[in-house]
Short mmCIF file of C-alpha atoms and ligand atoms in Angstrom, two decimals:
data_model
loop_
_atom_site.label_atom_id
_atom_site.label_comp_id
_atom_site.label_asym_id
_atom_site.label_seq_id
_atom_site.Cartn_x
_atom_site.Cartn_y
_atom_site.Cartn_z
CA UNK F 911 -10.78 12.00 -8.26
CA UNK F 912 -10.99 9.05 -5.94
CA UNK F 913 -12.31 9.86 -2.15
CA UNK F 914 -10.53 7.82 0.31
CA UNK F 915 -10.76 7.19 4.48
CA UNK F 916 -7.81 8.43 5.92
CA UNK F 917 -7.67 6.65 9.75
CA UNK F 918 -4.42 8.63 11.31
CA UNK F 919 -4.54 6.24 14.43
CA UNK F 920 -2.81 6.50 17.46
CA UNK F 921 1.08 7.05 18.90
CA UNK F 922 3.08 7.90 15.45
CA UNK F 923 0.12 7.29 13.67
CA UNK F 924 -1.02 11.06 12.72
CA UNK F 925 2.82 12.09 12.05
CA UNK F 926 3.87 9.60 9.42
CA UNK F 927 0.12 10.32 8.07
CA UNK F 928 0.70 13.89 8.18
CA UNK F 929 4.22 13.30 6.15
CA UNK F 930 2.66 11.06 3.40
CA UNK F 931 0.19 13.10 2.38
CA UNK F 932 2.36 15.95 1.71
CA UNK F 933 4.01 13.82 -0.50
CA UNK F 934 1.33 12.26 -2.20
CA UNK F 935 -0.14 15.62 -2.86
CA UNK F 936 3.39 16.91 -4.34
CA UNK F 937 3.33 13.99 -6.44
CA UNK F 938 -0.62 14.99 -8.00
CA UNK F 939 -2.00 12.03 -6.46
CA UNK F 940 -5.62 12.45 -7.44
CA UNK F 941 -6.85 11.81 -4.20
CA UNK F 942 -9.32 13.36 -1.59
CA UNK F 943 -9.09 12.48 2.04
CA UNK F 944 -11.93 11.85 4.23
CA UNK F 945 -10.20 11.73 7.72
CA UNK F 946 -11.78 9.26 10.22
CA UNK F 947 -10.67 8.22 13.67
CA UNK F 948 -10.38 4.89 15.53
CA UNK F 949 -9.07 3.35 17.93
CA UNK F 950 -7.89 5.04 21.23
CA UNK F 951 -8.05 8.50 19.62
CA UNK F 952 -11.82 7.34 18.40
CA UNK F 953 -12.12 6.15 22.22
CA UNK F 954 -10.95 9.83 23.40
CA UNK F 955 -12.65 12.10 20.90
CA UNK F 956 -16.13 10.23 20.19
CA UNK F 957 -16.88 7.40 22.83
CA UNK F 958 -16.14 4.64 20.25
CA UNK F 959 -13.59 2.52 19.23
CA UNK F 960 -14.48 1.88 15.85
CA UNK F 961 -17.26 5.00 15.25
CA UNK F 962 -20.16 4.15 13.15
CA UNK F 963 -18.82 6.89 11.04
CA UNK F 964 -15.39 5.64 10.65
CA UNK F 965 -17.56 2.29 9.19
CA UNK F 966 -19.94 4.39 6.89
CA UNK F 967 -17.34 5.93 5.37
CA UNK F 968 -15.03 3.19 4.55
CA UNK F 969 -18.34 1.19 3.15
CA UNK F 970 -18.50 4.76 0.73
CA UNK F 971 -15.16 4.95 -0.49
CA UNK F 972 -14.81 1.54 -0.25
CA UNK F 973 -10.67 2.26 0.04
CA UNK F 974 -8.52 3.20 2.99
CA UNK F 975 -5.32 4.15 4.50
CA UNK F 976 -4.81 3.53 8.33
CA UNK F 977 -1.97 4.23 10.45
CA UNK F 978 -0.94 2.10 13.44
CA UNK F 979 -3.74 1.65 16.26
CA UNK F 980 -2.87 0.75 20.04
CA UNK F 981 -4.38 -2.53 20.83
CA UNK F 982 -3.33 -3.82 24.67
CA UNK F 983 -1.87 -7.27 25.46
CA UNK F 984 -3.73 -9.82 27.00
CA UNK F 985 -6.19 -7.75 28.02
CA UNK F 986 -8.61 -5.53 27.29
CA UNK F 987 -10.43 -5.06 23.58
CA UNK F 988 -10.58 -7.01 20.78
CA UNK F 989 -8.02 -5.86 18.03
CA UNK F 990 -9.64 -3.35 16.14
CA UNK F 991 -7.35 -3.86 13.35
CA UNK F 992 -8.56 -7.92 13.52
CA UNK F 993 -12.19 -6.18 13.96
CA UNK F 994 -12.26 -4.33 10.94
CA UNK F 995 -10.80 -7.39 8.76
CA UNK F 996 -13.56 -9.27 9.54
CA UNK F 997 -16.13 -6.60 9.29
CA UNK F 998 -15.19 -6.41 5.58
CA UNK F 999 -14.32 -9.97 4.86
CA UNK F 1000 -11.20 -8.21 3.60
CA UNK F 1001 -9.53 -12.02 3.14
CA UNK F 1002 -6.31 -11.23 1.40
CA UNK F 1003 -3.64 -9.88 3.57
CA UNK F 1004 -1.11 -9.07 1.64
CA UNK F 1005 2.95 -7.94 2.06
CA UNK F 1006 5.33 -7.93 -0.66
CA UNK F 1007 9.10 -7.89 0.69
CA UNK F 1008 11.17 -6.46 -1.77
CA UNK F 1009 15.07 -5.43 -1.20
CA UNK F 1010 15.71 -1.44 -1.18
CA UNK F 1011 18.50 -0.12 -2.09
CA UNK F 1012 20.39 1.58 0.50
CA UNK F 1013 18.66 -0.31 3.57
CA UNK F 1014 21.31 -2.57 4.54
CA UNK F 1015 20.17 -6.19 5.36
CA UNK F 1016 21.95 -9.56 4.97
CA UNK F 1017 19.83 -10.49 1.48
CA UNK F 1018 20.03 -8.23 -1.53
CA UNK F 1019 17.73 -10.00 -3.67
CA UNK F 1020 14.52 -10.24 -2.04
CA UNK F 1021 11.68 -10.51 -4.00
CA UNK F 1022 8.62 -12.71 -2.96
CA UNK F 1023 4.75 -11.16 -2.15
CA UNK F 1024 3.07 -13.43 0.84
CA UNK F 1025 -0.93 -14.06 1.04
CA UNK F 1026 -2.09 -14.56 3.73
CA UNK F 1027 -5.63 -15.74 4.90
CA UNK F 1028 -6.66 -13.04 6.99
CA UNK F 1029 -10.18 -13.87 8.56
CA UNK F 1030 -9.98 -17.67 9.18
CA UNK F 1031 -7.77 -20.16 11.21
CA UNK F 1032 -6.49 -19.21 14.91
CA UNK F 1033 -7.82 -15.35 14.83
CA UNK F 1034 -11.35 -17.16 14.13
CA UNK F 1035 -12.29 -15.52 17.93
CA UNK F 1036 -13.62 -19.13 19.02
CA UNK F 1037 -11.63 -19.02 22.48
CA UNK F 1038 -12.80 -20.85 25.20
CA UNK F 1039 -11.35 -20.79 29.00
CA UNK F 1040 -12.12 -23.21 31.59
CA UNK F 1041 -11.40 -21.51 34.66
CA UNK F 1042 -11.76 -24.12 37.15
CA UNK F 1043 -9.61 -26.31 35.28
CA UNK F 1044 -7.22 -23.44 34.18
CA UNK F 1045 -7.28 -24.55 30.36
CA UNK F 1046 -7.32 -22.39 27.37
CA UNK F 1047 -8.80 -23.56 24.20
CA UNK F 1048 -8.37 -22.17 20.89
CA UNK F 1049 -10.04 -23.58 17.92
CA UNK F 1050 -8.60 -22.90 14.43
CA UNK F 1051 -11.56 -22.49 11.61
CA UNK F 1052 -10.52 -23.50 8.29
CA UNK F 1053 -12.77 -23.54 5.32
CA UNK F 1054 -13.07 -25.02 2.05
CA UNK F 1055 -14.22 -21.67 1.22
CA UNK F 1056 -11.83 -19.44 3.00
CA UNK F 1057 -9.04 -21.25 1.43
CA UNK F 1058 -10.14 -21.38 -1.80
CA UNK F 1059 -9.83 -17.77 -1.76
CA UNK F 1060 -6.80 -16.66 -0.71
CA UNK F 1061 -5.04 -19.37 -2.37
CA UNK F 1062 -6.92 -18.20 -5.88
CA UNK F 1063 -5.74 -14.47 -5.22
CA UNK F 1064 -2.02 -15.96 -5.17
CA UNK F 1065 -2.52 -17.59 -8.04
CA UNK F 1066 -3.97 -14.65 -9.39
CA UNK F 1067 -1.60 -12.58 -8.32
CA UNK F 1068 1.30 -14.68 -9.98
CA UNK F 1069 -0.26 -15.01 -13.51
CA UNK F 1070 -1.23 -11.54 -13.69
CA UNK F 1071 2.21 -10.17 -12.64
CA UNK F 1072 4.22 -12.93 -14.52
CA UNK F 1073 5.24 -14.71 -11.37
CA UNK F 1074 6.75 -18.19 -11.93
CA UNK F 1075 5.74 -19.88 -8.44
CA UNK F 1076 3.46 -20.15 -5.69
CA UNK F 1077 4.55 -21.92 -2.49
CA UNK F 1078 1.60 -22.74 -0.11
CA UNK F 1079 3.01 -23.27 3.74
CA UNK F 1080 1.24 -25.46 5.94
CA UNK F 1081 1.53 -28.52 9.01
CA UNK F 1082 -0.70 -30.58 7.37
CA UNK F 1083 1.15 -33.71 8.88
CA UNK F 1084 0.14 -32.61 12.34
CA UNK F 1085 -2.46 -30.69 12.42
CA UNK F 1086 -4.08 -32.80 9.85
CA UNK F 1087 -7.94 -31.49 9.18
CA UNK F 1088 -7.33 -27.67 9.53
CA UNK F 1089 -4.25 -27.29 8.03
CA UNK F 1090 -4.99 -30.61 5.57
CA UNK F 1091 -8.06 -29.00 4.00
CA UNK F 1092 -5.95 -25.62 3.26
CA UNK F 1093 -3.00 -28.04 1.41
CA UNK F 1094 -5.49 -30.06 -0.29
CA UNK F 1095 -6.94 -27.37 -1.64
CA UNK F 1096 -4.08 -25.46 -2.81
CA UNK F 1097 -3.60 -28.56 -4.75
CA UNK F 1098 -6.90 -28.85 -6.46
CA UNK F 1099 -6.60 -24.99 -7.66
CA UNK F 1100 -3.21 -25.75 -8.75
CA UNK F 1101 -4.45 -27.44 -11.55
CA UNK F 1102 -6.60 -24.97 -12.78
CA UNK F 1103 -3.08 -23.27 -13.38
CA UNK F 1104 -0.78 -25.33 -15.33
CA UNK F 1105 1.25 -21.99 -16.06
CA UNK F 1106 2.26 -21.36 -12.30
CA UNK F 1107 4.81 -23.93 -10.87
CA UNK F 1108 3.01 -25.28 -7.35
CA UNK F 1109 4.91 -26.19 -4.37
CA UNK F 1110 4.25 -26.89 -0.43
CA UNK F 1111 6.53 -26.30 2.90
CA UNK F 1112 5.75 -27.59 6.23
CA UNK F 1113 5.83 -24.14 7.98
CA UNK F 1114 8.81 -25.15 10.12
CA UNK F 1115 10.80 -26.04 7.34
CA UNK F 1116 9.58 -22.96 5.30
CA UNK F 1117 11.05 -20.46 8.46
CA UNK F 1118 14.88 -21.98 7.83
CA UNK F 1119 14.46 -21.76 4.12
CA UNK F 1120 13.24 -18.37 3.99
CA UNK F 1121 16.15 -16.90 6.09
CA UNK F 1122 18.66 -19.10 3.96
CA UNK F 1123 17.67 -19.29 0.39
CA UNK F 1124 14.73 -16.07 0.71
CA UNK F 1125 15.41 -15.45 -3.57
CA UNK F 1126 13.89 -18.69 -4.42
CA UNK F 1127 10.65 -17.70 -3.46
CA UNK F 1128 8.02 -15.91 -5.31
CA UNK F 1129 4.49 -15.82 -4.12
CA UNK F 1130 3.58 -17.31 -0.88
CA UNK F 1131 0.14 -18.22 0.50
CA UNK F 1132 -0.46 -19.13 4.08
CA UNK F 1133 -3.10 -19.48 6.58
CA UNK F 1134 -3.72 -16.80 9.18
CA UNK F 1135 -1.07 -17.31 11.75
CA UNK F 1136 1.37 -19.03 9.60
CA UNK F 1137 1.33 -16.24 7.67
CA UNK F 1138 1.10 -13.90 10.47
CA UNK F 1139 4.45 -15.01 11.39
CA UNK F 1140 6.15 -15.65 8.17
CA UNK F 1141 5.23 -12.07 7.12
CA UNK F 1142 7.06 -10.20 9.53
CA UNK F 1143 10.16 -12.99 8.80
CA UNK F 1144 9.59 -11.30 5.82
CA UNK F 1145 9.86 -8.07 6.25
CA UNK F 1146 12.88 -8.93 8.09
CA UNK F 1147 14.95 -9.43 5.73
CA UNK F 1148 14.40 -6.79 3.72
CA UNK F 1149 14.83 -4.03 6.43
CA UNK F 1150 12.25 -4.22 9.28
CA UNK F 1151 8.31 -3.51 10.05
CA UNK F 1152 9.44 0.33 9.37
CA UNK F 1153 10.10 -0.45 4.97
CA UNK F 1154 6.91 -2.89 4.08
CA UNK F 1155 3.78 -1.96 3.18
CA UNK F 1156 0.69 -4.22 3.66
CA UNK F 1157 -2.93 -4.03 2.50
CA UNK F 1158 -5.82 -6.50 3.52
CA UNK F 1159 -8.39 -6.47 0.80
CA UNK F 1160 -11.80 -8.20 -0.08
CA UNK F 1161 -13.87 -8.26 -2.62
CA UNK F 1162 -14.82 -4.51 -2.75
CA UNK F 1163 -12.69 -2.87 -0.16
CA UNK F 1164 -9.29 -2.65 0.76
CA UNK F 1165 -7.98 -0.70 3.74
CA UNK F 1166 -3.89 -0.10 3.15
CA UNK F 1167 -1.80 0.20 6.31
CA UNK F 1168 1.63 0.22 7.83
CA UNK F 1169 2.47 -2.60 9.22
CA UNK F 1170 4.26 -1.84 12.67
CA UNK F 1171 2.38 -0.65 15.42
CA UNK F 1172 1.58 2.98 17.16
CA UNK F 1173 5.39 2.92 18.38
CA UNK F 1174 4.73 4.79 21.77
CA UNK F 1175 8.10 4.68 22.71
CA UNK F 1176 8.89 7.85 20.00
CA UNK F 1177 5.73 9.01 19.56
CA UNK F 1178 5.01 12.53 19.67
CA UNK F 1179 8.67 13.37 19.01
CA UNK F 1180 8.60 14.15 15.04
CA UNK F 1181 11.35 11.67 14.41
CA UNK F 1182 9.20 8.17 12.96
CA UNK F 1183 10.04 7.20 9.78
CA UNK F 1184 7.11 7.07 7.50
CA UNK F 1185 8.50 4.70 4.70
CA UNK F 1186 5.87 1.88 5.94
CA UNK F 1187 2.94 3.99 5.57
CA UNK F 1188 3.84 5.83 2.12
CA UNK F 1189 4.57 1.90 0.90
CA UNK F 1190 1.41 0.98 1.47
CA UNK F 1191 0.19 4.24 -0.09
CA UNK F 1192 2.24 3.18 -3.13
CA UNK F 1193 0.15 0.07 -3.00
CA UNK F 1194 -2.86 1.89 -2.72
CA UNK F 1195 -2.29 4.26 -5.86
CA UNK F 1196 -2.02 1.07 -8.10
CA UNK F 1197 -5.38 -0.49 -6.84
CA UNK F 1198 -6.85 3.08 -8.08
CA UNK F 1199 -5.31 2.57 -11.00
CA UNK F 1200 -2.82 5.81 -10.61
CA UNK F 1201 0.13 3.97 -12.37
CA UNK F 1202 2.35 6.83 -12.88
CA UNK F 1203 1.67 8.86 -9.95
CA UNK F 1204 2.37 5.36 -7.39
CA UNK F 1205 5.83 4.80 -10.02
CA UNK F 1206 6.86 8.61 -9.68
CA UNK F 1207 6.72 8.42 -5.46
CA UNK F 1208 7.78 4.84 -5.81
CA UNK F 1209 11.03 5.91 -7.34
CA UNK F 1210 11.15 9.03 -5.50
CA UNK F 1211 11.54 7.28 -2.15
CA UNK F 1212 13.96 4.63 -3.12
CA UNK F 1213 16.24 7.30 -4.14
CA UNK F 1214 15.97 9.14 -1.02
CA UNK F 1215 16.39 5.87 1.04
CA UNK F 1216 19.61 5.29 -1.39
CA UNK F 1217 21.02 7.90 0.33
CA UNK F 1218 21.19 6.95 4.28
CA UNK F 1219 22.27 10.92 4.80
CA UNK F 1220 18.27 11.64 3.94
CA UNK F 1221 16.75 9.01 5.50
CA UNK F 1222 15.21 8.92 9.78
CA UNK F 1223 17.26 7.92 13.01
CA UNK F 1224 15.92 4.39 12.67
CA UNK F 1225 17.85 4.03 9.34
CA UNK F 1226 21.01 5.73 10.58
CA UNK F 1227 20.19 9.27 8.82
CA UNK F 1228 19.32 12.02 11.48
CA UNK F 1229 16.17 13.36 9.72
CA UNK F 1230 12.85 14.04 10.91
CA UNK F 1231 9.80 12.17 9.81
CA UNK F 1232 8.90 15.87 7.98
CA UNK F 1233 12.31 16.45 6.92
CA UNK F 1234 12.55 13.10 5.16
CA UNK F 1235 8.99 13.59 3.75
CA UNK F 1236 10.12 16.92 1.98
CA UNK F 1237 13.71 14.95 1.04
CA UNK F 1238 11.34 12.66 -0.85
CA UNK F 1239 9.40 15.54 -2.27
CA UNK F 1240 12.52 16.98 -3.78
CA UNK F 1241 13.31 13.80 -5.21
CA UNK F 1242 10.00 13.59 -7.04
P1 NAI O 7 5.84 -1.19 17.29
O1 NAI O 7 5.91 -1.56 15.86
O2 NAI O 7 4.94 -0.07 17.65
O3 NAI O 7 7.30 -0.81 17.82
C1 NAI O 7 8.41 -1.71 17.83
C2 NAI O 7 9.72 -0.91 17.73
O4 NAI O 7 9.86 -0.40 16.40
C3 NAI O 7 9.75 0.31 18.66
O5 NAI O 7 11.05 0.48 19.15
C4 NAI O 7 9.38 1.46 17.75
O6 NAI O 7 9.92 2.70 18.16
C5 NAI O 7 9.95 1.01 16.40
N1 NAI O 7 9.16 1.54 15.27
C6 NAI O 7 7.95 1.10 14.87
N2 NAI O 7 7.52 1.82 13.82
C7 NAI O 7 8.48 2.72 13.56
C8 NAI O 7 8.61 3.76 12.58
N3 NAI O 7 7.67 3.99 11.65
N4 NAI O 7 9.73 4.53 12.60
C9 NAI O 7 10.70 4.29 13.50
N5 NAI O 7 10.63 3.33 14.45
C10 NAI O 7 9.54 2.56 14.48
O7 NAI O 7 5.43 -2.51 18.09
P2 NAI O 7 5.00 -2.72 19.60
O8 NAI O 7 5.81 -1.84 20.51
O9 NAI O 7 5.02 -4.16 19.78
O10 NAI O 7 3.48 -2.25 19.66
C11 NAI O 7 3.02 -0.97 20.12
C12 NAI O 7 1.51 -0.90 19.93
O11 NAI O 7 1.17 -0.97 18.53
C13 NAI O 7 0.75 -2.04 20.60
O12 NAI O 7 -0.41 -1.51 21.18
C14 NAI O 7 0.39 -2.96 19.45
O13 NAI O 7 -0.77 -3.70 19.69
C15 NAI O 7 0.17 -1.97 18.33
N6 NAI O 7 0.36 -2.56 16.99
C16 NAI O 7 -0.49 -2.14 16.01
C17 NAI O 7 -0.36 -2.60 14.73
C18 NAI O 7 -1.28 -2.06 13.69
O14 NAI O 7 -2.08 -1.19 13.97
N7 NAI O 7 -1.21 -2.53 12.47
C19 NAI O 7 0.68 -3.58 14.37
C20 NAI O 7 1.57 -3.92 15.45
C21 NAI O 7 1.39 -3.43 16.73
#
């Protein structure tokens, strides 16, 4: 039985939580729950953003599965969600955008999983702001290191899930060291595997491509905001922030999320659509190596999003988030 921390977070957070582990527990997931707050909730209820004991116990279990957390614009704290990435070196943010039956988009054969570096480049923190002069400086950190990394765990990725290509984005003919170092880099590792076919986009280029030809790619590795941006393009054709899981992992933890935020604007009301969330759960089972029990909900859910009659308001069904959780459970 694998222990895991279980971070509800804030707005919809603790309902689509609430609706995915009912289902995981109809499915027999072998999975214990240690429930652990942060963010504004954490704020509220224990004085802390990120609690020591939220830390401790993801440094345990060493997996997790976090619902959306509030972060303010502009302003304010640091992203907790940014934070706890760099806490736990987890490197590897990663979103595979798949088509689903039944959720109508303009693309119906979607297929590619994006890497992207997830502690490096833009989000390095290094901000600087001359007030007298009123100019903001941000300083993008790329590393030999850091890049070698992510770019490996594509490559990885592809060979060990008999993927035929791995496009690296980049604007290494502007921003020539930063960006240069990640592209030269991809191309050293490239050789190391002759099976994988190795190509590079200038980012720009890569955005038109990916909403006109999005079935010609495969596996995609970016830096951080490159692929910050390119991953929600993503999930955008494949049905929205609502359908894609996401997971940022390291080298010994992983903390599996949904990838839109706390939703405030329905929150509270019972009717967010947990699809995100139970992805990334999905996700989650096959890094605990529960095959059957992540295939059985897998298939279970895209036959209940088949059918638009079962699914929440947001994908033109009139469910709510519990209702669709037990439409899932009946399709298990
Ligand atoms: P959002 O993703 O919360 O909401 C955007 C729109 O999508 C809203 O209309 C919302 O109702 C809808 N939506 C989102 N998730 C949904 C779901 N599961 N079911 C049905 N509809 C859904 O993005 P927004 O409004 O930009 O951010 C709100 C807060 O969430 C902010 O504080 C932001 O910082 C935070 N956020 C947190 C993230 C995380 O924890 N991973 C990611 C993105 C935003």
């Amino acid at each position: 039985m694998a222990t895991i921390t279980l971070i509800p977070g804030d707005g919809i957070g603790p309902e689509i939580t609430e609706a995915v582990v009912k289902i995981l527990d109809a499915a027999g997931a072998d999975l214990q729950y240690d429930e652990q707050q942060a963010g504004l909730t954490a704020l509220r209820e224990e004085g802390d953003l990120i609690p020591e004991s939220l830390l401790d116990s993801i440094k345990t279990h060493k997996v997790a599965l976090k619902g959306p957390l509030t972060t303010p614009v502009g302003e304010g704290f640091r992203s907790i969600n940014v934070t706890l990435r760099q806490k736990f070196d987890l490197y590897q943010n990663v979103r595979p955008c798949r088509t689903i039956d039944g959720i109508k988009t303009r693309f119906d054969q979607v297929d590619f999983v994006l890497f992207r570096e997830n502690t490096e480049g833009l989000y390095s923190g290094f901000e600087i702001f001359d007030e007298r002069n009123q100019i903001a400086d941000g300083i993008a950190r790329v590393s030999r290191k850091g890049s070698e990394r992510i770019i490996r765990a594509a490559f990885e990725y592809a060979r060990k899930h008999g993927r035929k290509t791995v496009t690296l984005v980049h604007k290494a003919n502007i921003i020539k060291q930063a960006s240069g170092l990640f592209l030269t880099v991809g191309r050293e590792l490239a050789l190391e595997y002759p099976d994988i076919e190795f190509q590079d986009r200038i980012v720009d280029n890569m955005c038109m491509q990916m909403v006109m030809y999005p079935d010609r790619y495969d596996v995609i590795v970016a830096t951080n905001l490159f692929g910050d941006i390119l991953s929600d393009l993503g999930a955008g054709l494949v049905g929205g922030l609502g359908v894609v899981p996401g997971a940022n992992i390291g080298d010994g933890i992983a903390i599996f999320e949904a990838v839109h935020g706390s939703a405030p604007d329905i929150a509270g009301q019972g009717i967010a659509n947990p699809t995100a969330l139970l992805q990334s759960a999905i996700m989650m089972l096959r890094h605990l190596n529960q095959m059957e029990t992540a295939d059985k909900v897998e298939t279970a859910l895209f036959k209940t999003l088949a059918d638009q009659s079962k699914t929440t308001g947001d994908l033109g069904g009139n469910n709510s988030t519990q209702q669709f959780a037990d439409n899932v459970i009946a399709n298990l």
